[in-house]
mmCIF file of N, CA and C in Angstrom:
data_model
loop_
_atom_site.group_PDB
_atom_site.id
_atom_site.type_symbol
_atom_site.label_atom_id
_atom_site.label_comp_id
_atom_site.label_asym_id
_atom_site.label_seq_id
_atom_site.Cartn_x
_atom_site.Cartn_y
_atom_site.Cartn_z
ATOM 1 N N MET L 1 32.372 90.870 35.869
ATOM 2 C CA MET L 1 30.733 90.689 35.041
ATOM 3 C C MET L 1 29.937 91.636 35.350
ATOM 4 N N LYS L 2 29.061 92.313 34.549
ATOM 5 C CA LYS L 2 28.188 93.305 34.633
ATOM 6 C C LYS L 2 26.869 92.469 34.574
ATOM 7 N N ILE L 3 25.940 92.893 35.216
ATOM 8 C CA ILE L 3 25.110 92.022 35.515
ATOM 9 C C ILE L 3 23.337 93.213 35.634
ATOM 10 N N ALA L 4 22.749 92.460 34.868
ATOM 11 C CA ALA L 4 21.068 93.508 34.870
ATOM 12 C C ALA L 4 20.146 92.940 35.299
ATOM 13 N N ILE L 5 19.218 93.518 36.163
ATOM 14 C CA ILE L 5 17.864 92.585 36.686
ATOM 15 C C ILE L 5 16.919 93.534 36.660
ATOM 16 N N PRO L 6 15.683 93.390 36.026
ATOM 17 C CA PRO L 6 14.405 94.258 35.813
ATOM 18 C C PRO L 6 14.148 94.498 37.017
ATOM 19 N N LEU L 7 13.558 95.299 37.784
ATOM 20 C CA LEU L 7 12.863 95.698 39.092
ATOM 21 C C LEU L 7 11.794 96.663 38.857
ATOM 22 N N ILE L 8 10.799 96.621 39.973
ATOM 23 C CA ILE L 8 9.881 97.054 39.798
ATOM 24 C C ILE L 8 9.943 97.943 40.906
ATOM 25 N N GLU L 9 10.918 98.184 41.630
ATOM 26 C CA GLU L 9 10.843 99.531 42.943
ATOM 27 C C GLU L 9 12.642 99.592 42.682
ATOM 28 N N ASN L 10 12.506 100.835 43.719
ATOM 29 C CA ASN L 10 14.194 101.094 43.688
ATOM 30 C C ASN L 10 14.350 101.153 45.314
ATOM 31 N N LEU L 11 14.483 100.277 45.902
ATOM 32 C CA LEU L 11 14.747 99.991 47.258
ATOM 33 C C LEU L 11 16.162 99.310 47.698
ATOM 34 N N GLY L 12 17.415 99.622 46.784
ATOM 35 C CA GLY L 12 18.452 99.220 47.014
ATOM 36 C C GLY L 12 18.428 97.786 47.058
ATOM 37 N N LYS L 13 19.301 96.676 47.677
ATOM 38 C CA LYS L 13 19.684 95.374 47.239
ATOM 39 C C LYS L 13 18.326 94.406 47.626
ATOM 40 N N GLU L 14 16.927 95.086 48.622
ATOM 41 C CA GLU L 14 15.936 94.856 48.919
ATOM 42 C C GLU L 14 14.566 94.946 47.817
ATOM 43 N N SER L 15 15.132 95.371 46.561
ATOM 44 C CA SER L 15 14.769 96.151 45.395
ATOM 45 C C SER L 15 14.056 94.256 45.013
ATOM 46 N N ARG L 16 12.999 93.970 44.366
ATOM 47 C CA ARG L 16 12.246 92.931 43.825
ATOM 48 C C ARG L 16 12.222 92.984 42.440
ATOM 49 N N ILE L 17 12.603 91.651 41.618
ATOM 50 C CA ILE L 17 12.347 91.425 40.607
ATOM 51 C C ILE L 17 11.062 91.879 39.795
ATOM 52 N N SER L 18 11.194 92.478 38.347
ATOM 53 C CA SER L 18 9.873 92.687 37.826
ATOM 54 C C SER L 18 9.535 91.549 37.285
ATOM 55 N N ASP L 19 7.918 91.255 36.868
ATOM 56 C CA ASP L 19 7.672 90.511 35.675
ATOM 57 C C ASP L 19 8.295 90.315 34.689
ATOM 58 N N HIS L 20 8.044 91.541 34.292
ATOM 59 C CA HIS L 20 8.433 91.803 32.669
ATOM 60 C C HIS L 20 9.862 92.875 32.567
ATOM 61 N N PHE L 21 10.705 92.099 31.792
ATOM 62 C CA PHE L 21 12.088 92.576 31.512
ATOM 63 C C PHE L 21 12.140 93.853 30.760
ATOM 64 N N GLY L 22 11.708 93.956 29.807
ATOM 65 C CA GLY L 22 11.261 95.230 28.912
ATOM 66 C C GLY L 22 10.757 96.555 29.695
ATOM 67 N N ARG L 23 9.725 96.103 29.901
ATOM 68 C CA ARG L 23 8.740 97.296 30.505
ATOM 69 C C ARG L 23 8.869 97.314 32.289
ATOM 70 N N ALA L 24 10.182 97.225 33.104
ATOM 71 C CA ALA L 24 10.232 97.183 33.900
ATOM 72 C C ALA L 24 10.747 98.554 34.251
ATOM 73 N N PRO L 25 10.113 99.763 35.371
ATOM 74 C CA PRO L 25 10.298 100.956 35.623
ATOM 75 C C PRO L 25 12.279 100.909 36.042
ATOM 76 N N TYR L 26 12.686 100.048 36.702
ATOM 77 C CA TYR L 26 14.103 100.188 37.140
ATOM 78 C C TYR L 26 14.837 99.014 36.492
ATOM 79 N N PHE L 27 15.927 98.849 36.294
ATOM 80 C CA PHE L 27 17.151 98.380 36.241
ATOM 81 C C PHE L 27 18.026 98.108 37.278
ATOM 82 N N GLY L 28 18.489 97.306 37.811
ATOM 83 C CA GLY L 28 19.526 97.048 39.322
ATOM 84 C C GLY L 28 20.603 96.606 37.751
ATOM 85 N N LEU L 29 21.669 97.348 37.551
ATOM 86 C CA LEU L 29 23.051 97.068 37.404
ATOM 87 C C LEU L 29 24.186 97.011 38.447
ATOM 88 N N ILE L 30 24.513 95.568 38.450
ATOM 89 C CA ILE L 30 25.684 94.747 39.212
ATOM 90 C C ILE L 30 26.760 94.708 38.874
ATOM 91 N N GLU L 31 28.155 95.091 39.478
ATOM 92 C CA GLU L 31 29.339 94.832 39.062
ATOM 93 C C GLU L 31 29.173 93.791 40.076
ATOM 94 N N TYR L 32 30.172 92.286 39.330
ATOM 95 C CA TYR L 32 29.990 91.256 40.357
ATOM 96 C C TYR L 32 31.527 90.683 39.921
ATOM 97 N N ASN L 33 32.211 90.495 41.050
ATOM 98 C CA ASN L 33 33.193 89.868 41.317
ATOM 99 C C ASN L 33 33.753 89.181 42.499
ATOM 100 N N GLY L 34 32.347 87.998 42.830
ATOM 101 C CA GLY L 34 32.535 87.600 44.140
ATOM 102 C C GLY L 34 31.718 88.164 44.623
ATOM 103 N N ASN L 35 31.816 89.577 45.312
ATOM 104 C CA ASN L 35 30.761 90.073 45.755
ATOM 105 C C ASN L 35 30.180 91.215 44.686
ATOM 106 N N TYR L 36 29.190 92.231 45.326
ATOM 107 C CA TYR L 36 28.675 93.257 44.559
ATOM 108 C C TYR L 36 28.211 94.509 44.658
ATOM 109 N N GLU L 37 28.234 95.336 43.645
ATOM 110 C CA GLU L 37 28.278 96.737 43.885
ATOM 111 C C GLU L 37 26.565 96.772 43.049
ATOM 112 N N LEU L 38 25.745 97.532 43.496
ATOM 113 C CA LEU L 38 24.623 97.913 42.754
ATOM 114 C C LEU L 38 24.774 99.094 42.682
ATOM 115 N N GLU L 39 24.098 99.331 41.549
ATOM 116 C CA GLU L 39 23.367 100.687 40.816
ATOM 117 C C GLU L 39 21.878 100.712 40.586
ATOM 118 N N ILE L 40 21.017 101.298 40.753
ATOM 119 C CA ILE L 40 19.511 101.257 40.138
ATOM 120 C C ILE L 40 19.342 102.194 39.495
ATOM 121 N N ILE L 41 18.966 102.281 38.121
ATOM 122 C CA ILE L 41 18.692 103.360 37.479
ATOM 123 C C ILE L 41 17.021 102.826 36.875
ATOM 124 N N GLU L 42 16.240 104.486 36.398
ATOM 125 C CA GLU L 42 15.188 104.299 35.876
ATOM 126 C C GLU L 42 15.480 103.650 34.292
ATOM 127 N N ASN L 43 14.371 103.019 34.110
ATOM 128 C CA ASN L 43 14.628 102.329 32.840
ATOM 129 C C ASN L 43 14.100 103.584 31.694
ATOM 130 N N PRO L 44 15.228 103.880 30.890
ATOM 131 C CA PRO L 44 14.596 104.970 30.276
ATOM 132 C C PRO L 44 13.752 104.581 28.656
ATOM 133 N N LEU L 45 13.299 103.252 28.766
ATOM 134 C CA LEU L 45 12.907 102.751 27.528
ATOM 135 C C LEU L 45 11.392 101.631 28.139
ATOM 136 N N VAL L 46 10.728 102.367 29.141
ATOM 137 C CA VAL L 46 9.646 101.401 29.588
ATOM 138 C C VAL L 46 9.045 101.410 28.172
ATOM 139 N N VAL L 47 8.674 102.464 27.313
ATOM 140 C CA VAL L 47 7.859 102.205 26.026
ATOM 141 C C VAL L 47 9.055 102.061 24.993
ATOM 142 N N HIS L 48 9.012 100.806 24.361
ATOM 143 C CA HIS L 48 10.339 100.967 23.626
ATOM 144 C C HIS L 48 9.839 100.029 22.162
ATOM 145 N N LYS L 49 10.653 100.318 21.341
ATOM 146 C CA LYS L 49 10.611 99.482 19.816
ATOM 147 C C LYS L 49 10.874 98.043 20.486
ATOM 148 N N PRO L 50 10.578 97.014 19.474
ATOM 149 C CA PRO L 50 11.851 95.827 19.752
ATOM 150 C C PRO L 50 12.994 95.868 19.467
ATOM 151 N N GLY L 51 14.144 95.392 20.391
ATOM 152 C CA GLY L 51 15.311 95.568 20.093
ATOM 153 C C GLY L 51 15.575 96.886 21.086
ATOM 154 N N GLU L 52 14.852 97.271 21.378
ATOM 155 C CA GLU L 52 15.794 98.684 21.886
ATOM 156 C C GLU L 52 16.457 98.339 23.359
ATOM 157 N N VAL L 53 15.462 97.726 23.950
ATOM 158 C CA VAL L 53 16.300 97.329 25.713
ATOM 159 C C VAL L 53 17.373 96.286 25.506
ATOM 160 N N PRO L 54 17.424 95.238 24.721
ATOM 161 C CA PRO L 54 18.593 94.792 24.434
ATOM 162 C C PRO L 54 19.890 95.286 23.882
ATOM 163 N N THR L 55 19.531 96.378 22.924
ATOM 164 C CA THR L 55 20.382 97.477 22.669
ATOM 165 C C THR L 55 20.905 97.893 23.908
ATOM 166 N N PHE L 56 20.220 98.829 24.774
ATOM 167 C CA PHE L 56 20.730 99.214 26.007
ATOM 168 C C PHE L 56 21.119 98.304 26.762
ATOM 169 N N MET L 57 21.095 96.971 26.872
ATOM 170 C CA MET L 57 21.765 96.033 27.549
ATOM 171 C C MET L 57 23.131 96.354 27.372
ATOM 172 N N LYS L 58 23.505 96.041 25.673
ATOM 173 C CA LYS L 58 24.609 95.815 24.984
ATOM 174 C C LYS L 58 25.432 97.338 25.351
ATOM 175 N N GLU L 59 24.778 98.575 24.685
ATOM 176 C CA GLU L 59 25.523 99.725 25.041
ATOM 177 C C GLU L 59 26.052 99.622 26.414
ATOM 178 N N ASN L 60 25.505 99.177 27.338
ATOM 179 C CA ASN L 60 25.946 99.317 29.197
ATOM 180 C C ASN L 60 26.895 98.498 29.157
ATOM 181 N N GLY L 61 27.459 97.433 28.424
ATOM 182 C CA GLY L 61 28.250 96.572 28.712
ATOM 183 C C GLY L 61 27.827 95.193 29.695
ATOM 184 N N ILE L 62 26.671 95.343 29.456
ATOM 185 C CA ILE L 62 25.943 93.937 30.481
ATOM 186 C C ILE L 62 26.260 92.438 30.033
ATOM 187 N N ASN L 63 26.610 91.415 30.573
ATOM 188 C CA ASN L 63 27.150 90.482 30.210
ATOM 189 C C ASN L 63 26.041 89.225 30.811
ATOM 190 N N LEU L 64 25.039 89.617 31.338
ATOM 191 C CA LEU L 64 24.223 88.854 31.804
ATOM 192 C C LEU L 64 23.014 89.257 32.216
ATOM 193 N N VAL L 65 21.812 88.982 32.027
ATOM 194 C CA VAL L 65 20.359 89.599 32.273
ATOM 195 C C VAL L 65 19.808 88.168 32.744
ATOM 196 N N ILE L 66 19.713 88.726 34.342
ATOM 197 C CA ILE L 66 18.530 87.600 35.349
ATOM 198 C C ILE L 66 17.426 88.617 35.552
ATOM 199 N N ALA L 67 16.462 87.841 34.767
ATOM 200 C CA ALA L 67 14.856 87.912 34.688
ATOM 201 C C ALA L 67 14.194 87.096 35.003
ATOM 202 N N LYS L 68 12.899 87.401 35.336
ATOM 203 C CA LYS L 68 11.564 86.674 35.638
ATOM 204 C C LYS L 68 11.061 86.222 34.074
ATOM 205 N N GLY L 69 10.416 87.109 33.636
ATOM 206 C CA GLY L 69 9.934 86.917 32.482
ATOM 207 C C GLY L 69 10.079 87.914 31.445
ATOM 208 N N MET L 70 9.964 87.281 30.025
ATOM 209 C CA MET L 70 10.860 88.059 29.170
ATOM 210 C C MET L 70 10.431 87.509 27.425
ATOM 211 N N GLY L 71 10.070 88.171 26.676
ATOM 212 C CA GLY L 71 9.479 88.024 25.377
ATOM 213 C C GLY L 71 10.339 86.923 24.678
ATOM 214 N N GLU L 72 10.360 86.694 23.874
ATOM 215 C CA GLU L 72 11.434 85.287 22.838
ATOM 216 C C GLU L 72 12.047 86.426 21.912
ATOM 217 N N ARG L 73 11.553 87.163 21.849
ATOM 218 C CA ARG L 73 12.200 88.407 20.591
ATOM 219 C C ARG L 73 13.544 89.318 21.631
ATOM 220 N N GLY L 74 12.797 89.544 22.725
ATOM 221 C CA GLY L 74 14.101 90.112 23.584
ATOM 222 C C GLY L 74 15.301 89.188 23.738
ATOM 223 N N TYR L 75 14.638 88.207 24.372
ATOM 224 C CA TYR L 75 15.484 86.963 24.508
ATOM 225 C C TYR L 75 16.857 86.560 23.403
ATOM 226 N N LEU L 76 16.112 86.276 22.211
ATOM 227 C CA LEU L 76 17.032 86.064 21.112
ATOM 228 C C LEU L 76 17.792 87.323 20.937
ATOM 229 N N ILE L 77 17.481 88.318 20.833
ATOM 230 C CA ILE L 77 17.947 89.403 20.605
ATOM 231 C C ILE L 77 19.415 89.610 21.335
ATOM 232 N N LEU L 78 19.414 89.269 22.598
ATOM 233 C CA LEU L 78 20.319 89.350 23.599
ATOM 234 C C LEU L 78 21.743 88.087 23.247
ATOM 235 N N LYS L 79 20.792 87.441 23.294
ATOM 236 C CA LYS L 79 21.652 85.731 22.812
ATOM 237 C C LYS L 79 22.541 86.599 21.986
ATOM 238 N N LYS L 80 21.957 86.998 20.875
ATOM 239 C CA LYS L 80 22.725 87.576 19.457
ATOM 240 C C LYS L 80 23.384 87.945 19.806
ATOM 241 N N PHE L 81 23.430 89.036 20.543
ATOM 242 C CA PHE L 81 24.651 90.132 21.110
ATOM 243 C C PHE L 81 25.425 89.663 21.528
ATOM 244 N N GLY L 82 25.604 88.271 22.514
ATOM 245 C CA GLY L 82 26.456 87.232 23.412
ATOM 246 C C GLY L 82 26.475 87.871 24.819
ATOM 247 N N ILE L 83 25.124 88.046 25.118
ATOM 248 C CA ILE L 83 24.760 88.589 26.631
ATOM 249 C C ILE L 83 24.385 87.187 27.006
ATOM 250 N N GLU L 84 24.421 86.653 28.166
ATOM 251 C CA GLU L 84 23.502 85.382 28.742
ATOM 252 C C GLU L 84 22.546 85.753 29.605
ATOM 253 N N VAL L 85 21.356 84.875 29.530
ATOM 254 C CA VAL L 85 20.012 85.181 30.224
ATOM 255 C C VAL L 85 19.969 83.895 31.467
ATOM 256 N N ILE L 86 19.601 84.446 32.102
ATOM 257 C CA ILE L 86 18.868 83.462 33.383
ATOM 258 C C ILE L 86 17.430 84.052 33.655
ATOM 259 N N ARG L 87 16.359 83.188 33.145
ATOM 260 C CA ARG L 87 15.172 83.478 33.223
ATOM 261 C C ARG L 87 14.263 82.713 34.386
ATOM 262 N N GLY L 88 12.993 83.239 34.673
ATOM 263 C CA GLY L 88 12.768 82.696 35.772
ATOM 264 C C GLY L 88 12.759 82.874 37.313
ATOM 265 N N ALA L 89 14.029 83.854 37.488
ATOM 266 C CA ALA L 89 14.596 84.220 38.505
ATOM 267 C C ALA L 89 13.158 84.781 39.618
ATOM 268 N N ASN L 90 13.362 84.758 40.821
ATOM 269 C CA ASN L 90 12.184 85.766 41.265
ATOM 270 C C ASN L 90 12.734 85.970 42.919
ATOM 271 N N GLY L 91 12.206 87.190 43.745
ATOM 272 C CA GLY L 91 12.865 87.178 45.015
ATOM 273 C C GLY L 91 13.356 88.854 44.507
ATOM 274 N N THR L 92 14.334 89.490 45.667
ATOM 275 C CA THR L 92 14.646 90.743 45.938
ATOM 276 C C THR L 92 16.007 90.131 44.964
ATOM 277 N N ILE L 93 16.648 91.438 44.878
ATOM 278 C CA ILE L 93 18.175 91.358 44.434
ATOM 279 C C ILE L 93 19.144 91.018 45.300
ATOM 280 N N ASP L 94 19.125 90.886 46.606
ATOM 281 C CA ASP L 94 20.196 90.267 48.126
ATOM 282 C C ASP L 94 19.827 88.665 47.146
ATOM 283 N N GLU L 95 18.405 88.566 47.473
ATOM 284 C CA GLU L 95 18.153 86.607 47.398
ATOM 285 C C GLU L 95 18.691 85.948 45.711
ATOM 286 N N ILE L 96 18.642 86.942 44.665
ATOM 287 C CA ILE L 96 18.817 86.547 43.887
ATOM 288 C C ILE L 96 20.430 86.521 43.471
ATOM 289 N N MET L 97 20.960 87.443 44.008
ATOM 290 C CA MET L 97 22.555 87.372 43.649
ATOM 291 C C MET L 97 23.143 86.449 44.961
ATOM 292 N N THR L 98 22.097 86.175 45.933
ATOM 293 C CA THR L 98 23.283 84.920 46.776
ATOM 294 C C THR L 98 22.740 83.748 46.211
ATOM 295 N N LEU L 99 21.747 83.380 45.323
ATOM 296 C CA LEU L 99 21.561 82.239 44.284
ATOM 297 C C LEU L 99 22.499 82.096 43.565
ATOM 298 N N PHE L 100 22.595 83.337 42.805
ATOM 299 C CA PHE L 100 23.585 83.405 41.878
ATOM 300 C C PHE L 100 25.323 82.634 41.886
ATOM 301 N N LYS L 101 25.368 83.592 43.587
ATOM 302 C CA LYS L 101 27.009 83.386 44.058
ATOM 303 C C LYS L 101 26.742 81.940 44.389
ATOM 304 N N GLU L 102 26.076 81.070 44.671
ATOM 305 C CA GLU L 102 26.194 79.649 45.058
ATOM 306 C C GLU L 102 25.809 78.727 44.145
ATOM 307 N N ASN L 103 25.460 79.804 42.667
ATOM 308 C CA ASN L 103 25.778 78.890 41.500
ATOM 309 C C ASN L 103 24.457 78.253 41.247
ATOM 310 N N LYS L 104 23.179 78.666 42.002
ATOM 311 C CA LYS L 104 22.000 78.028 41.889
ATOM 312 C C LYS L 104 20.620 78.515 41.305
ATOM 313 N N LEU L 105 21.020 79.440 40.350
ATOM 314 C CA LEU L 105 20.173 79.808 39.446
ATOM 315 C C LEU L 105 20.497 79.394 37.853
ATOM 316 N N LYS L 106 19.258 78.631 37.863
ATOM 317 C CA LYS L 106 19.055 78.028 36.333
ATOM 318 C C LYS L 106 18.241 78.881 35.248
ATOM 319 N N ASP L 107 18.438 78.972 33.647
ATOM 320 C CA ASP L 107 17.637 79.537 33.132
ATOM 321 C C ASP L 107 16.633 78.689 33.098
ATOM 322 N N ILE L 108 15.303 79.025 33.387
ATOM 323 C CA ILE L 108 13.823 78.477 32.625
ATOM 324 C C ILE L 108 12.826 79.281 32.386
ATOM 325 N N GLU L 109 12.630 78.834 30.610
ATOM 326 C CA GLU L 109 11.468 79.214 30.098
ATOM 327 C C GLU L 109 10.327 79.815 30.949
ATOM 328 N N PHE L 110 10.308 81.307 31.273
ATOM 329 C CA PHE L 110 9.078 81.557 31.829
ATOM 330 C C PHE L 110 8.245 82.130 31.058
ATOM 331 N N HIS L 111 7.065 81.692 30.982
ATOM 332 C CA HIS L 111 5.584 81.732 29.640
ATOM 333 C C HIS L 111 4.855 82.786 30.887
ATOM 334 N N ASN L 112 3.356 83.758 30.386
ATOM 335 C CA ASN L 112 2.439 84.306 30.679
ATOM 336 C C ASN L 112 1.729 83.084 30.101
ATOM 337 N N HIS L 113 0.695 82.467 31.050
ATOM 338 C CA HIS L 113 0.053 81.720 30.961
ATOM 339 C C HIS L 113 -1.334 82.247 30.109
ATOM 340 N N HIS L 114 -1.875 83.590 30.155
ATOM 341 C CA HIS L 114 -2.606 83.962 29.048
ATOM 342 C C HIS L 114 -2.409 84.291 27.695
ATOM 343 N N GLU L 115 -0.970 84.339 27.501
ATOM 344 C CA GLU L 115 -0.732 84.183 26.265
ATOM 345 C C GLU L 115 -0.335 82.737 25.349
ATOM 346 N N HIS L 116 -0.161 81.482 26.362
ATOM 347 C CA HIS L 116 0.357 80.469 25.719
ATOM 348 C C HIS L 116 -0.493 79.248 26.289
ATOM 349 N N HIS L 117 -2.028 79.606 26.500
ATOM 350 C CA HIS L 117 -2.273 78.796 27.296
ATOM 351 C C HIS L 117 -3.562 78.210 26.672
ATOM 352 N N ASN L 118 -4.542 79.213 26.264
ATOM 353 C CA ASN L 118 -5.780 78.616 25.971
ATOM 354 C C ASN L 118 -5.695 77.740 24.577
ATOM 355 N N HIS L 119 -4.933 77.518 23.817
ATOM 356 C CA HIS L 119 -4.664 76.814 22.619
ATOM 357 C C HIS L 119 -4.770 75.354 23.452
ATOM 358 N N GLU L 120 -4.520 74.920 24.512
ATOM 359 C CA GLU L 120 -4.080 73.681 24.935
ATOM 360 C C GLU L 120 -5.573 73.108 25.377
ATOM 361 N N HIS L 121 -6.834 73.708 25.105
ATOM 362 C CA HIS L 121 -7.721 73.303 25.481
ATOM 363 C C HIS L 121 -8.884 73.257 24.648
ATOM 364 N N HIS L 122 -8.311 73.677 23.650
ATOM 365 C CA HIS L 122 -9.668 73.961 22.397
ATOM 366 C C HIS L 122 -9.089 72.735 21.478
ATOM 367 N N HIS L 123 -8.559 71.578 21.546
ATOM 368 C CA HIS L 123 -8.728 70.736 20.882
ATOM 369 C C HIS L 123 -9.488 69.378 20.303
ATOM 370 N N GLY L 124 -10.643 70.061 21.179
ATOM 371 C CA GLY L 124 -11.561 68.679 20.609
ATOM 372 C C GLY L 124 -11.516 67.454 21.653
ATOM 373 N N HIS L 125 -10.528 67.562 22.876
ATOM 374 C CA HIS L 125 -10.593 66.372 23.511
ATOM 375 C C HIS L 125 -11.317 67.171 25.104
ATOM 376 N N ASN L 126 -12.215 66.298 25.202
ATOM 377 C CA ASN L 126 -13.392 66.690 26.022
ATOM 378 C C ASN L 126 -13.415 65.777 27.490
ATOM 379 N N HIS L 127 -12.466 64.928 27.485
ATOM 380 C CA HIS L 127 -12.249 64.015 28.592
ATOM 381 C C HIS L 127 -11.388 64.714 30.153
ATOM 382 N N GLU L 128 -11.184 65.712 29.688
ATOM 383 C CA GLU L 128 -10.297 66.342 30.748
ATOM 384 C C GLU L 128 -11.387 67.283 31.428
ATOM 385 N N HIS L 129 -12.527 67.466 30.603
ATOM 386 C CA HIS L 129 -13.639 68.524 31.306
ATOM 387 C C HIS L 129 -14.842 67.792 32.152
ATOM 388 N N PRO L 130 -15.578 68.214 33.216
ATOM 389 C CA PRO L 130 -16.186 67.283 33.477
ATOM 390 C C PRO L 130 -17.793 67.285 32.782
ATOM 391 N N GLN L 131 -18.311 66.290 32.819
ATOM 392 C CA GLN L 131 -19.467 66.052 32.453
ATOM 393 C C GLN L 131 -20.429 67.009 32.426
ATOM 394 N N HIS L 132 -21.250 67.115 31.162
ATOM 395 C CA HIS L 132 -22.633 68.004 31.741
ATOM 396 C C HIS L 132 -23.699 67.272 31.548
ATOM 397 N N LYS L 133 -24.860 67.743 32.845
ATOM 398 C CA LYS L 133 -25.823 66.850 33.041
ATOM 399 C C LYS L 133 -27.181 67.373 32.341
#
């Protein structure tokens, strides 16, 4: 199985996952068969058009992407390509792969709060806000 993890740094197995999938400066490409071998590459598509990063994953034979955050379009394109996705992961490659090996990683939809938060507080419901004196 071949796994890709977006990274913010190139520190081997101690590299930390990036908040963003497509804009991560590096990708950890992992050959997994109970143990794992890691290759870290620079992301050639930091600046990209929609669909380019999922296509890059497909062309590199990736079976699974483990990410922290990911846009819905990228998620849907990866799934269309038959690539599994686990979102909501955190930590270093070694920590993430330990959880993966123990089957403790679950896909959790991860939202940037400033993208999806504002609409929740402007529906005319004032009961959550303090009274003005």
